[in-house]
Short mmCIF file of C-alpha atoms in Angstrom, two decimals:
data_model
loop_
_atom_site.label_atom_id
_atom_site.label_comp_id
_atom_site.label_asym_id
_atom_site.label_seq_id
_atom_site.Cartn_x
_atom_site.Cartn_y
_atom_site.Cartn_z
CA MET A 533 -193.71 172.49 -281.73
CA LYS A 534 -194.49 176.21 -281.57
CA VAL A 535 -195.30 177.96 -278.30
CA PHE A 536 -198.95 178.62 -279.15
CA GLU A 537 -199.36 174.93 -280.04
CA ILE A 538 -197.84 173.97 -276.70
CA ILE A 539 -200.30 176.26 -274.87
CA ALA A 540 -203.25 174.84 -276.82
CA GLU A 541 -202.13 171.31 -275.93
CA TYR A 542 -201.82 172.27 -272.25
CA GLN A 543 -205.36 173.65 -272.26
CA ASN A 544 -206.73 170.57 -274.03
CA ARG A 545 -205.16 168.25 -271.48
CA TYR A 546 -205.95 170.31 -268.40
CA PRO A 547 -209.43 168.80 -267.69
CA LEU A 548 -208.02 165.26 -267.78
CA ASN A 549 -205.06 166.24 -265.59
CA LYS A 550 -207.46 167.85 -263.13
CA GLU A 551 -209.59 164.70 -263.06
CA PHE A 552 -206.45 162.59 -262.55
CA SER A 553 -205.38 164.71 -259.57
CA GLU A 554 -208.81 164.27 -257.95
CA LYS A 555 -208.75 160.50 -258.50
CA LEU A 556 -205.27 160.34 -256.98
CA LYS A 557 -206.42 162.11 -253.85
CA LEU A 558 -209.20 159.56 -253.30
CA LEU A 559 -206.82 156.70 -254.09
CA PHE A 560 -204.24 157.85 -251.55
CA GLU A 561 -206.87 158.48 -248.88
CA ARG A 562 -208.03 154.87 -249.24
CA LEU A 563 -204.46 153.54 -249.30
CA LEU A 564 -203.38 155.35 -246.14
CA ILE A 565 -206.55 154.45 -244.23
CA ALA A 566 -206.29 150.80 -245.34
CA HIS A 567 -202.72 150.65 -244.00
CA ASN A 568 -203.57 152.49 -240.76
CA ILE A 569 -201.29 155.43 -241.57
CA SER A 570 -202.50 158.70 -240.03
CA PHE A 571 -202.11 161.91 -242.02
CA LEU A 572 -202.88 165.59 -241.62
CA GLN A 573 -203.93 166.33 -245.17
CA ILE A 574 -203.51 165.42 -248.83
CA GLU A 575 -202.97 168.19 -251.38
CA THR A 576 -203.08 167.83 -255.15
CA ARG A 577 -202.26 170.27 -257.89
CA VAL A 578 -202.10 170.58 -261.66
CA LYS A 579 -199.20 172.75 -262.82
CA SER A 580 -200.55 176.23 -263.57
CA LEU A 581 -200.17 177.75 -267.03
CA PRO A 582 -197.59 180.42 -265.90
CA SER A 583 -195.52 177.74 -264.18
CA PHE A 584 -195.84 175.48 -267.20
CA LEU A 585 -194.75 178.27 -269.58
CA ASP A 586 -191.78 179.04 -267.33
CA LYS A 587 -190.67 175.43 -267.72
CA VAL A 588 -191.19 175.58 -271.49
CA TYR A 589 -189.08 178.78 -271.63
CA ARG A 590 -186.24 177.16 -269.68
CA VAL A 591 -186.22 174.11 -271.95
CA LEU A 592 -186.30 176.14 -275.16
CA SER A 593 -183.69 178.62 -273.86
CA ALA A 594 -181.32 175.72 -273.32
CA GLY A 595 -181.67 174.86 -277.01
CA LYS A 596 -183.63 171.67 -276.32
CA GLU A 597 -186.76 170.36 -277.98
CA PHE A 598 -189.78 170.57 -275.68
CA SER A 599 -191.73 167.36 -275.14
CA TYR A 600 -195.20 167.47 -273.67
CA ASN A 601 -194.57 164.24 -271.77
CA CYS A 602 -193.71 166.12 -268.58
CA THR A 603 -193.46 164.24 -265.31
CA ASP A 604 -194.65 167.07 -263.07
CA LEU A 605 -197.90 168.30 -264.61
CA VAL A 606 -199.80 166.53 -261.83
CA GLY A 607 -198.53 166.41 -258.28
CA ILE A 608 -199.71 165.20 -254.89
CA ARG A 609 -198.40 166.12 -251.43
CA LEU A 610 -198.95 163.91 -248.40
CA ILE A 611 -198.52 165.62 -245.03
CA THR A 612 -198.19 163.25 -242.10
CA TYR A 613 -197.28 163.56 -238.44
CA TYR A 614 -194.10 161.60 -237.79
CA LEU A 615 -190.85 160.78 -239.59
CA GLU A 616 -191.56 157.04 -239.46
CA ASP A 617 -194.86 157.71 -241.26
CA VAL A 618 -192.92 159.32 -244.11
CA TYR A 619 -190.79 156.21 -244.56
CA GLN A 620 -193.81 153.92 -244.22
CA ILE A 621 -195.65 155.84 -246.95
CA GLY A 622 -192.49 155.71 -249.08
CA GLU A 623 -192.44 151.91 -248.81
CA LEU A 624 -196.15 151.78 -249.66
CA ILE A 625 -195.57 153.88 -252.79
CA GLU A 626 -192.78 151.58 -253.97
CA GLN A 627 -195.12 148.60 -253.52
CA THR A 628 -198.08 150.26 -255.24
CA PHE A 629 -196.60 152.24 -258.15
CA LYS A 630 -193.88 152.03 -260.77
CA VAL A 631 -191.11 154.31 -259.47
CA HIS A 632 -189.19 156.38 -262.04
CA TYR A 633 -187.31 158.55 -259.52
CA LYS A 634 -186.73 158.82 -255.77
CA ASN A 635 -184.62 161.46 -253.99
CA LEU A 636 -182.20 159.53 -251.78
CA GLU A 637 -180.87 162.72 -250.19
CA TYR A 638 -184.06 162.97 -248.09
CA ASP A 639 -182.55 160.65 -245.49
CA SER A 640 -180.28 162.60 -243.12
CA LEU A 641 -177.73 159.77 -243.40
CA ASN A 642 -177.24 160.73 -247.05
CA ARG A 643 -176.62 164.43 -246.30
CA SER A 644 -173.49 166.19 -245.20
CA PRO A 645 -173.37 166.87 -241.42
CA ASP A 646 -173.86 170.61 -241.93
CA GLN A 647 -176.69 170.33 -244.48
CA PHE A 648 -180.07 171.63 -243.40
CA GLY A 649 -182.97 173.14 -245.30
CA TYR A 650 -185.79 171.93 -247.53
CA SER A 651 -186.76 168.35 -246.76
CA SER A 652 -189.41 166.26 -248.49
CA LEU A 653 -189.36 162.70 -249.79
CA HIS A 654 -189.94 162.94 -253.56
CA PHE A 655 -191.07 160.34 -256.07
CA LYS A 656 -191.92 160.36 -259.75
CA VAL A 657 -194.20 157.42 -260.42
CA SER A 658 -196.82 155.98 -262.73
CA LEU A 659 -199.41 153.24 -262.29
CA SER A 660 -197.92 149.79 -261.93
CA PRO A 661 -199.22 147.05 -264.27
CA GLU A 662 -199.02 144.64 -261.31
CA TYR A 663 -201.41 146.56 -259.04
CA ASN A 664 -205.20 146.40 -259.21
CA TYR A 665 -206.34 150.04 -259.25
CA PRO A 666 -209.97 151.23 -259.38
CA LEU A 667 -211.34 151.26 -262.93
CA ASP A 668 -211.68 155.06 -263.01
CA VAL A 669 -207.94 155.36 -262.30
CA GLN A 670 -206.69 152.76 -264.76
CA LYS A 671 -207.24 155.02 -267.78
CA PHE A 672 -204.33 157.16 -266.52
CA LYS A 673 -201.87 154.25 -266.69
CA ASN A 674 -199.41 156.16 -268.91
CA ASN A 675 -199.34 159.34 -266.80
CA VAL A 676 -196.25 160.05 -264.72
CA PHE A 677 -196.85 162.25 -261.66
CA GLU A 678 -194.95 163.68 -258.70
CA ILE A 679 -195.37 162.74 -255.04
CA GLN A 680 -194.07 164.74 -252.07
CA ILE A 681 -194.20 163.35 -248.54
CA ARG A 682 -193.55 165.62 -245.54
CA THR A 683 -194.12 165.75 -241.83
CA VAL A 684 -196.13 168.63 -240.39
CA ALA A 685 -192.88 170.23 -239.17
CA GLN A 686 -191.20 169.91 -242.57
CA HIS A 687 -194.27 171.38 -244.26
CA ALA A 688 -194.34 174.30 -241.82
CA TRP A 689 -190.70 175.13 -242.48
CA ALA A 690 -191.00 174.78 -246.28
CA THR A 691 -194.11 176.98 -246.35
CA ILE A 692 -192.56 179.74 -244.26
CA ASP A 693 -189.25 179.52 -246.14
CA HIS A 694 -191.06 179.88 -249.47
CA LYS A 695 -193.02 182.85 -248.16
CA LEU A 696 -189.87 184.63 -246.98
CA ARG A 697 -187.73 183.92 -250.02
CA TYR A 698 -190.28 184.89 -252.66
CA LYS A 699 -191.38 188.14 -251.03
CA THR A 700 -188.53 189.94 -252.77
CA THR A 701 -186.57 189.70 -256.01
CA GLU A 702 -183.43 190.86 -254.21
CA LYS A 703 -180.76 188.42 -253.10
CA ILE A 704 -181.28 187.47 -249.46
CA PRO A 705 -178.28 188.48 -247.27
CA LYS A 706 -176.14 185.63 -245.92
CA LEU A 707 -176.97 186.50 -242.30
CA ILE A 708 -180.71 186.10 -242.95
CA LEU A 709 -180.13 182.88 -244.89
CA ARG A 710 -178.17 181.56 -241.93
CA GLN A 711 -181.10 182.36 -239.62
CA ILE A 712 -183.47 180.54 -241.99
CA PHE A 713 -181.32 177.41 -241.97
CA GLN A 714 -180.92 177.59 -238.19
CA LEU A 715 -184.70 177.33 -238.02
CA SER A 716 -184.55 174.33 -240.35
CA ALA A 717 -182.26 172.57 -237.89
CA LEU A 718 -184.72 173.29 -235.06
CA PHE A 719 -187.62 171.89 -237.10
CA GLU A 720 -185.59 168.75 -237.81
CA LEU A 721 -184.88 168.39 -234.09
CA ALA A 722 -188.61 168.84 -233.38
CA ASP A 723 -189.42 165.96 -235.76
CA ILE A 724 -186.95 163.71 -233.96
CA GLN A 725 -188.33 164.67 -230.55
CA PHE A 726 -191.94 164.11 -231.66
CA SER A 727 -190.97 160.62 -232.86
CA ASN A 728 -189.22 159.85 -229.58
CA ILE A 729 -192.25 161.00 -227.57
CA LYS A 730 -194.52 158.88 -229.78
CA LYS A 731 -192.38 155.80 -229.12
CA GLN A 732 -192.51 156.40 -225.36
CA LEU A 733 -196.31 156.75 -225.44
CA GLU A 734 -196.62 153.62 -227.58
CA ALA A 735 -194.49 151.69 -225.07
CA GLN A 736 -196.75 152.88 -222.25
CA ALA A 737 -199.88 151.92 -224.22
CA SER A 738 -198.40 148.49 -224.94
CA ASP A 739 -197.74 147.99 -221.22
CA ASP A 740 -201.38 148.92 -220.44
CA LEU A 741 -202.57 146.40 -223.00
CA LYS A 742 -200.49 143.61 -221.44
CA ARG A 743 -201.88 144.48 -218.01
CA TYR A 744 -205.47 144.50 -219.28
CA GLN A 745 -205.00 141.19 -221.09
CA ALA A 746 -203.70 139.76 -217.80
CA GLY A 747 -206.92 140.87 -216.05
CA ASP A 748 -205.78 144.18 -214.53
CA LEU A 749 -208.80 146.48 -215.01
CA SER A 750 -206.92 149.49 -213.63
CA ALA A 751 -205.16 149.71 -217.02
CA LYS A 752 -205.78 153.01 -218.81
CA ILE A 753 -207.96 153.35 -221.90
CA ASN A 754 -205.87 153.87 -225.03
CA ALA A 755 -206.06 152.83 -228.68
CA LEU A 756 -204.67 149.35 -227.96
CA THR A 757 -206.77 148.54 -224.89
CA LEU A 758 -209.94 149.94 -226.48
CA GLY A 759 -209.37 147.99 -229.68
CA TYR A 760 -208.85 144.80 -227.67
CA PHE A 761 -211.97 145.55 -225.61
CA LEU A 762 -214.15 145.93 -228.71
CA LYS A 763 -212.86 142.68 -230.19
CA THR A 764 -213.38 140.68 -226.99
CA HIS A 765 -216.82 142.20 -226.29
CA GLN A 766 -218.30 141.68 -229.74
CA THR A 767 -221.05 139.43 -228.34
CA THR A 768 -222.18 142.20 -225.96
CA ILE A 769 -222.12 144.73 -228.79
CA ASP A 770 -224.18 142.41 -231.00
CA VAL A 771 -226.81 142.03 -228.25
CA LEU A 772 -227.12 145.82 -227.89
CA VAL A 773 -227.30 146.34 -231.64
CA LYS A 774 -229.98 143.65 -231.97
CA GLU A 775 -232.05 145.31 -229.24
CA ALA A 776 -231.64 148.73 -230.88
CA LYS A 777 -232.76 147.39 -234.24
CA LYS A 778 -235.83 145.76 -232.65
CA ILE A 779 -236.84 149.13 -231.13
CA GLY A 780 -236.53 151.00 -234.45
CA PHE A 781 -232.94 152.14 -234.92
CA ASN A 782 -231.17 151.29 -238.13
CA GLU A 783 -228.63 148.49 -237.75
CA THR A 784 -225.46 150.06 -236.43
CA SER A 785 -222.31 149.16 -234.53
CA ILE A 786 -218.92 150.58 -233.60
CA GLN A 787 -216.47 150.32 -236.49
CA GLN A 788 -212.99 149.33 -235.35
CA ASP A 789 -210.93 151.45 -237.77
CA PRO A 790 -208.27 153.87 -236.41
CA ASN A 791 -210.38 156.98 -236.99
CA THR A 792 -213.31 155.57 -234.99
CA ILE A 793 -210.99 154.42 -232.20
CA ARG A 794 -209.49 157.92 -232.08
CA TYR A 795 -212.96 159.49 -231.92
CA LEU A 796 -214.05 157.16 -229.13
CA LEU A 797 -210.93 158.01 -227.11
CA ILE A 798 -211.74 161.73 -227.38
CA LEU A 799 -215.33 161.06 -226.37
CA PHE A 800 -214.36 158.95 -223.36
CA LYS A 801 -211.90 161.63 -222.26
CA ARG A 802 -214.68 164.24 -222.31
CA LEU A 803 -216.89 161.93 -220.31
CA GLY A 804 -214.15 161.35 -217.76
CA ILE A 805 -213.88 157.61 -218.48
CA GLU A 806 -210.21 156.76 -217.92
CA SER A 807 -209.79 153.13 -216.87
CA MET A 808 -210.85 149.85 -218.41
CA ALA A 809 -212.70 149.07 -215.16
CA GLU A 810 -215.00 152.06 -215.77
CA LEU A 811 -215.61 150.98 -219.35
CA GLU A 812 -216.33 147.38 -218.34
CA GLN A 813 -218.78 148.59 -215.68
CA LEU A 814 -220.62 150.86 -218.12
CA PHE A 815 -221.08 148.05 -220.63
CA ASP A 816 -222.36 145.75 -217.89
CA GLU A 817 -224.93 148.42 -216.90
CA ALA A 818 -225.84 149.02 -220.54
CA LEU A 819 -226.51 145.33 -221.02
CA GLN A 820 -228.79 145.19 -217.96
CA LYS A 821 -230.80 148.34 -218.80
CA LYS A 822 -230.62 148.25 -222.59
CA GLU A 823 -234.35 148.14 -223.32
CA ILE A 824 -235.33 151.03 -221.00
CA ILE A 825 -232.51 153.28 -222.15
CA LEU A 826 -232.86 152.57 -225.87
CA LYS A 827 -236.62 153.14 -225.84
CA ASN A 828 -236.23 156.50 -224.08
CA ILE A 829 -233.41 157.59 -226.38
CA TYR A 830 -235.41 156.58 -229.45
CA ARG A 831 -238.40 158.57 -228.18
CA ILE A 832 -236.28 161.67 -227.49
CA ILE A 833 -234.59 161.59 -230.90
CA SER A 834 -237.90 161.00 -232.67
CA ASN A 835 -239.28 164.16 -231.03
CA SER A 836 -236.21 166.25 -231.93
CA SER A 837 -234.93 167.63 -235.21
CA TYR A 838 -232.80 164.48 -235.63
CA ALA A 839 -234.29 161.40 -237.26
CA PRO A 840 -233.27 158.14 -235.54
CA ILE A 841 -231.84 156.75 -238.76
CA ASP A 842 -229.64 159.82 -239.26
CA TYR A 843 -228.48 160.29 -235.68
CA PRO A 844 -224.72 160.97 -235.59
CA PHE A 845 -223.86 158.65 -232.69
CA PRO A 846 -223.86 154.85 -232.69
CA VAL A 847 -226.53 153.49 -230.36
CA ILE A 848 -223.95 152.01 -228.00
CA LEU A 849 -222.38 155.41 -227.46
CA LEU A 850 -225.78 156.86 -226.65
CA ILE A 851 -226.20 154.25 -223.95
CA LEU A 852 -222.78 154.97 -222.47
CA ILE A 853 -223.37 158.72 -222.57
CA THR A 854 -226.74 158.34 -220.86
CA LEU A 855 -225.33 156.14 -218.10
CA ARG A 856 -222.25 158.25 -217.52
CA LEU A 857 -224.10 161.54 -217.34
CA LYS A 858 -226.68 159.99 -214.98
CA ILE A 859 -229.45 161.60 -217.05
CA ILE A 860 -232.70 160.57 -215.39
CA ASP A 861 -235.41 162.94 -216.62
CA PHE A 862 -235.50 161.89 -220.27
CA ASP A 863 -238.12 164.51 -221.15
CA ALA A 864 -235.72 167.26 -220.07
CA ILE A 865 -232.82 166.08 -222.26
CA ASP A 866 -231.58 168.63 -224.77
CA VAL A 867 -230.17 166.35 -227.46
CA GLN A 868 -228.62 169.12 -229.52
CA GLU A 869 -226.90 170.62 -226.46
CA ILE A 870 -225.28 167.28 -225.66
CA ILE A 871 -224.09 166.91 -229.27
CA LEU A 872 -222.54 170.39 -229.27
CA LYS A 873 -220.71 169.70 -226.01
CA LEU A 874 -219.36 166.35 -227.13
CA MET A 875 -218.40 167.40 -230.65
CA GLY A 876 -217.20 170.91 -229.88
CA ASN A 877 -213.99 171.94 -228.15
CA PRO A 878 -211.65 168.89 -227.88
CA GLU A 879 -210.62 170.05 -224.40
CA ALA A 880 -214.18 170.46 -223.17
CA SER A 881 -215.49 168.12 -220.51
CA LEU A 882 -218.94 167.27 -219.25
CA ASP A 883 -219.98 167.62 -215.62
CA VAL A 884 -220.68 164.19 -214.19
CA PRO A 885 -222.72 164.12 -210.93
CA PRO A 886 -221.33 161.93 -208.12
CA ALA A 887 -222.59 158.36 -208.28
CA ASP A 888 -224.39 158.69 -204.93
CA GLN A 889 -226.61 161.39 -206.43
CA ALA A 890 -227.92 159.12 -209.17
CA VAL A 891 -231.50 157.94 -209.00
CA PRO A 892 -233.08 155.02 -210.87
CA ILE A 893 -233.71 155.62 -214.54
CA GLN A 894 -237.39 156.18 -215.24
CA GLN A 895 -239.27 153.35 -216.88
#
């Protein structure tokens, strides 16, 4: 095959490869969310023409025949937070795809004691005939593609290392290379420390859950205790949702997926709600005053630039916010201001008047 024919073939296949990369991104987003694996971002790429031609040149220069069945024309990079997430995603890939290659040297146990530097878990895979993929993905069943999995720390080091190394065509002095690899060791240590801290926090959260399950309402709100609360208070939630729907809101409820739980934790932190006792009390109040509060909130939203059916907060959260902020004069509420405060700076907090200053909510 002549070079110009190879280029023409690359250009003919590019739109399909681009489509494949986009489908893969959606597929991996769904997979990770379905398996409760948190991630920073998912990047996809189709090998650029200059990079492709460089590979063609290397193959032809070695006296080999070039085959268009490359395994790296399409690639996807998954950037996650912790080392254990990398291994969990690796296991998920082996269960979901047909694996053609895996770099075993990723694991530090398979490296020499003095080996530091680039670190990503690599796979070359294709669709497995045993897995039920979405229909729009199945047409790519014969395509082999690359997968890279990194932690945030590994990605930071690799990005900076690439930037430094490719700024010059000159050979980098040994002293500078040593400094680069010293940094790699520090990044690896950071990954280990982050994982250790995560395990300590998880142990603390597990202890809070056990205390809450045993009836100790002083337990702190965390992902485990909040998830348990939502499951055990489903009847209360259903009552509030039913009342909201009767007043005019679209049917809505709190989804119990990890992203929603994480959002609720941030929201409760901004509202100053820290213990399960406070959360239990707020729900009890919400249940008692549901009709008054929901009617006023519906009226306020209807008179603002937000339509009730498009409002960005679940009805239950609106009730909790109203109760916690002790907002009494409903006509004076600035809905947009509250939204900006709650969805703005993650470290921002809302001023909550002392309970003894609260007055009855207007009818």
